[in-house]
Amino acid sequence: IDLDEMIALATNDVSGNALLDELNRRMMHGRMSAQMKSTILPAVTSIASNNPTLRARTAIYLVATSSQYQVQR
């Protein structure tokens, strides 16, 4: 799995919003709830911004293992 695009988003936007917005578009078809985003965002931003790979991997993992994603599939 090529994570380069997600890592680039995590690198360029330390707020984490661009990364989650793109994961919402790609994985959730734009249906990520505000509550889900507000739960995942602090987990992603708690990771040091100088480690964008871990930020991207964590965000993908949290979206993929969420109950909302499991229903969307």
mmCIF file with all atom_site columns, C-alpha atoms in Angstrom:
data_model
loop_
_atom_site.group_PDB
_atom_site.id
_atom_site.type_symbol
_atom_site.label_atom_id
_atom_site.label_alt_id
_atom_site.label_comp_id
_atom_site.label_asym_id
_atom_site.label_entity_id
_atom_site.label_seq_id
_atom_site.pdbx_PDB_ins_code
_atom_site.Cartn_x
_atom_site.Cartn_y
_atom_site.Cartn_z
_atom_site.occupancy
_atom_site.B_iso_or_equiv
_atom_site.pdbx_formal_charge
_atom_site.auth_seq_id
_atom_site.auth_comp_id
_atom_site.auth_asym_id
_atom_site.auth_atom_id
_atom_site.pdbx_PDB_model_num
ATOM 1  C CA . ILE A 1 1  ? 0.000   0.000  0.000  1.00 0.00 ? 1  ILE A CA 1
ATOM 2  C CA . ASP A 1 2  ? 1.456   3.312  -1.090 1.00 0.00 ? 2  ASP A CA 1
ATOM 3  C CA . LEU A 1 3  ? 1.097   5.885  1.676  1.00 0.00 ? 3  LEU A CA 1
ATOM 4  C CA . ASP A 1 4  ? 3.092   8.649  -0.016 1.00 0.00 ? 4  ASP A CA 1
ATOM 5  C CA . GLU A 1 5  ? 0.092   10.918 -0.643 1.00 0.00 ? 5  GLU A CA 1
ATOM 6  C CA . MET A 1 6  ? -1.149  10.578 2.939  1.00 0.00 ? 6  MET A CA 1
ATOM 7  C CA . ILE A 1 7  ? 2.347   11.198 4.309  1.00 0.00 ? 7  ILE A CA 1
ATOM 8  C CA . ALA A 1 8  ? 2.597   14.322 2.152  1.00 0.00 ? 8  ALA A CA 1
ATOM 9  C CA . LEU A 1 9  ? -0.697  15.596 3.563  1.00 0.00 ? 9  LEU A CA 1
ATOM 10 C CA . ALA A 1 10 ? 0.490   14.882 7.111  1.00 0.00 ? 10 ALA A CA 1
ATOM 11 C CA . THR A 1 11 ? 3.740   16.731 6.361  1.00 0.00 ? 11 THR A CA 1
ATOM 12 C CA . ASN A 1 12 ? 2.147   19.791 4.771  1.00 0.00 ? 12 ASN A CA 1
ATOM 13 C CA . ASP A 1 13 ? -0.700  20.295 7.260  1.00 0.00 ? 13 ASP A CA 1
ATOM 14 C CA . VAL A 1 14 ? 0.298   19.871 10.906 1.00 0.00 ? 14 VAL A CA 1
ATOM 15 C CA . SER A 1 15 ? -3.331  20.450 11.995 1.00 0.00 ? 15 SER A CA 1
ATOM 16 C CA . GLY A 1 16 ? -4.253  17.020 10.601 1.00 0.00 ? 16 GLY A CA 1
ATOM 17 C CA . ASN A 1 17 ? -7.410  18.353 8.947  1.00 0.00 ? 17 ASN A CA 1
ATOM 18 C CA . ALA A 1 18 ? -6.256  17.855 5.354  1.00 0.00 ? 18 ALA A CA 1
ATOM 19 C CA . LEU A 1 19 ? -5.274  14.256 6.092  1.00 0.00 ? 19 LEU A CA 1
ATOM 20 C CA . LEU A 1 20 ? -8.609  13.432 7.697  1.00 0.00 ? 20 LEU A CA 1
ATOM 21 C CA . ASP A 1 21 ? -10.533 15.211 4.964  1.00 0.00 ? 21 ASP A CA 1
ATOM 22 C CA . GLU A 1 22 ? -8.784  13.122 2.318  1.00 0.00 ? 22 GLU A CA 1
ATOM 23 C CA . LEU A 1 23 ? -9.336  9.887  4.250  1.00 0.00 ? 23 LEU A CA 1
ATOM 24 C CA . ASN A 1 24 ? -12.971 10.871 4.624  1.00 0.00 ? 24 ASN A CA 1
ATOM 25 C CA . ARG A 1 25 ? -13.210 11.317 0.867  1.00 0.00 ? 25 ARG A CA 1
ATOM 26 C CA . ARG A 1 26 ? -11.359 8.119  -0.041 1.00 0.00 ? 26 ARG A CA 1
ATOM 27 C CA . MET A 1 27 ? -12.457 5.704  2.656  1.00 0.00 ? 27 MET A CA 1
ATOM 28 C CA . MET A 1 28 ? -15.778 7.048  3.907  1.00 0.00 ? 28 MET A CA 1
ATOM 29 C CA . HIS A 1 29 ? -17.153 8.551  0.659  1.00 0.00 ? 29 HIS A CA 1
ATOM 30 C CA . GLY A 1 30 ? -17.548 11.875 2.470  1.00 0.00 ? 30 GLY A CA 1
ATOM 31 C CA . ARG A 1 31 ? -19.729 10.468 5.234  1.00 0.00 ? 31 ARG A CA 1
ATOM 32 C CA . MET A 1 32 ? -17.404 10.756 8.241  1.00 0.00 ? 32 MET A CA 1
ATOM 33 C CA . SER A 1 33 ? -19.368 12.228 11.122 1.00 0.00 ? 33 SER A CA 1
ATOM 34 C CA . ALA A 1 34 ? -18.134 15.320 12.919 1.00 0.00 ? 34 ALA A CA 1
ATOM 35 C CA . GLN A 1 35 ? -17.964 13.240 16.095 1.00 0.00 ? 35 GLN A CA 1
ATOM 36 C CA . MET A 1 36 ? -15.703 10.664 14.440 1.00 0.00 ? 36 MET A CA 1
ATOM 37 C CA . LYS A 1 37 ? -13.402 13.371 13.098 1.00 0.00 ? 37 LYS A CA 1
ATOM 38 C CA . SER A 1 38 ? -13.260 15.093 16.491 1.00 0.00 ? 38 SER A CA 1
ATOM 39 C CA . THR A 1 39 ? -12.321 11.764 18.079 1.00 0.00 ? 39 THR A CA 1
ATOM 40 C CA . ILE A 1 40 ? -9.601  10.831 15.586 1.00 0.00 ? 40 ILE A CA 1
ATOM 41 C CA . LEU A 1 41 ? -8.035  14.274 15.136 1.00 0.00 ? 41 LEU A CA 1
ATOM 42 C CA . PRO A 1 42 ? -6.572  14.573 18.679 1.00 0.00 ? 42 PRO A CA 1
ATOM 43 C CA . ALA A 1 43 ? -5.094  11.077 18.393 1.00 0.00 ? 43 ALA A CA 1
ATOM 44 C CA . VAL A 1 44 ? -3.387  12.030 15.139 1.00 0.00 ? 44 VAL A CA 1
ATOM 45 C CA . THR A 1 45 ? -2.147  15.414 16.335 1.00 0.00 ? 45 THR A CA 1
ATOM 46 C CA . SER A 1 46 ? -0.800  13.917 19.556 1.00 0.00 ? 46 SER A CA 1
ATOM 47 C CA . ILE A 1 47 ? 1.901   12.319 17.389 1.00 0.00 ? 47 ILE A CA 1
ATOM 48 C CA . ALA A 1 48 ? 4.860   14.622 16.810 1.00 0.00 ? 48 ALA A CA 1
ATOM 49 C CA . SER A 1 49 ? 4.539   16.573 13.571 1.00 0.00 ? 49 SER A CA 1
ATOM 50 C CA . ASN A 1 50 ? 8.079   15.536 12.650 1.00 0.00 ? 50 ASN A CA 1
ATOM 51 C CA . ASN A 1 51 ? 6.780   11.962 12.236 1.00 0.00 ? 51 ASN A CA 1
ATOM 52 C CA . PRO A 1 52 ? 4.281   12.283 9.355  1.00 0.00 ? 52 PRO A CA 1
ATOM 53 C CA . THR A 1 53 ? 4.521   8.596  8.478  1.00 0.00 ? 53 THR A CA 1
ATOM 54 C CA . LEU A 1 54 ? 3.224   7.572  11.887 1.00 0.00 ? 54 LEU A CA 1
ATOM 55 C CA . ARG A 1 55 ? 0.544   10.266 11.730 1.00 0.00 ? 55 ARG A CA 1
ATOM 56 C CA . ALA A 1 56 ? -0.685  8.960  8.369  1.00 0.00 ? 56 ALA A CA 1
ATOM 57 C CA . ARG A 1 57 ? -0.567  5.320  9.437  1.00 0.00 ? 57 ARG A CA 1
ATOM 58 C CA . THR A 1 58 ? -2.418  6.064  12.668 1.00 0.00 ? 58 THR A CA 1
ATOM 59 C CA . ALA A 1 59 ? -5.134  8.049  10.909 1.00 0.00 ? 59 ALA A CA 1
ATOM 60 C CA . ILE A 1 60 ? -5.670  5.292  8.340  1.00 0.00 ? 60 ILE A CA 1
ATOM 61 C CA . TYR A 1 61 ? -5.777  2.643  11.062 1.00 0.00 ? 61 TYR A CA 1
ATOM 62 C CA . LEU A 1 62 ? -8.292  4.573  13.157 1.00 0.00 ? 62 LEU A CA 1
ATOM 63 C CA . VAL A 1 63 ? -10.587 5.191  10.189 1.00 0.00 ? 63 VAL A CA 1
ATOM 64 C CA . ALA A 1 64 ? -10.334 1.601  8.947  1.00 0.00 ? 64 ALA A CA 1
ATOM 65 C CA . THR A 1 65 ? -11.114 0.111  12.353 1.00 0.00 ? 65 THR A CA 1
ATOM 66 C CA . SER A 1 66 ? -13.979 2.480  13.147 1.00 0.00 ? 66 SER A CA 1
ATOM 67 C CA . SER A 1 67 ? -17.529 1.200  13.313 1.00 0.00 ? 67 SER A CA 1
ATOM 68 C CA . GLN A 1 68 ? -18.572 3.834  10.760 1.00 0.00 ? 68 GLN A CA 1
ATOM 69 C CA . TYR A 1 69 ? -16.090 2.479  8.226  1.00 0.00 ? 69 TYR A CA 1
ATOM 70 C CA . GLN A 1 70 ? -17.207 -1.079 8.860  1.00 0.00 ? 70 GLN A CA 1
ATOM 71 C CA . VAL A 1 71 ? -20.799 -0.060 8.065  1.00 0.00 ? 71 VAL A CA 1
ATOM 72 C CA . GLN A 1 72 ? -19.745 1.935  4.966  1.00 0.00 ? 72 GLN A CA 1
ATOM 73 C CA . ARG A 1 73 ? -17.864 -0.935 3.335  1.00 0.00 ? 73 ARG A CA 1
#
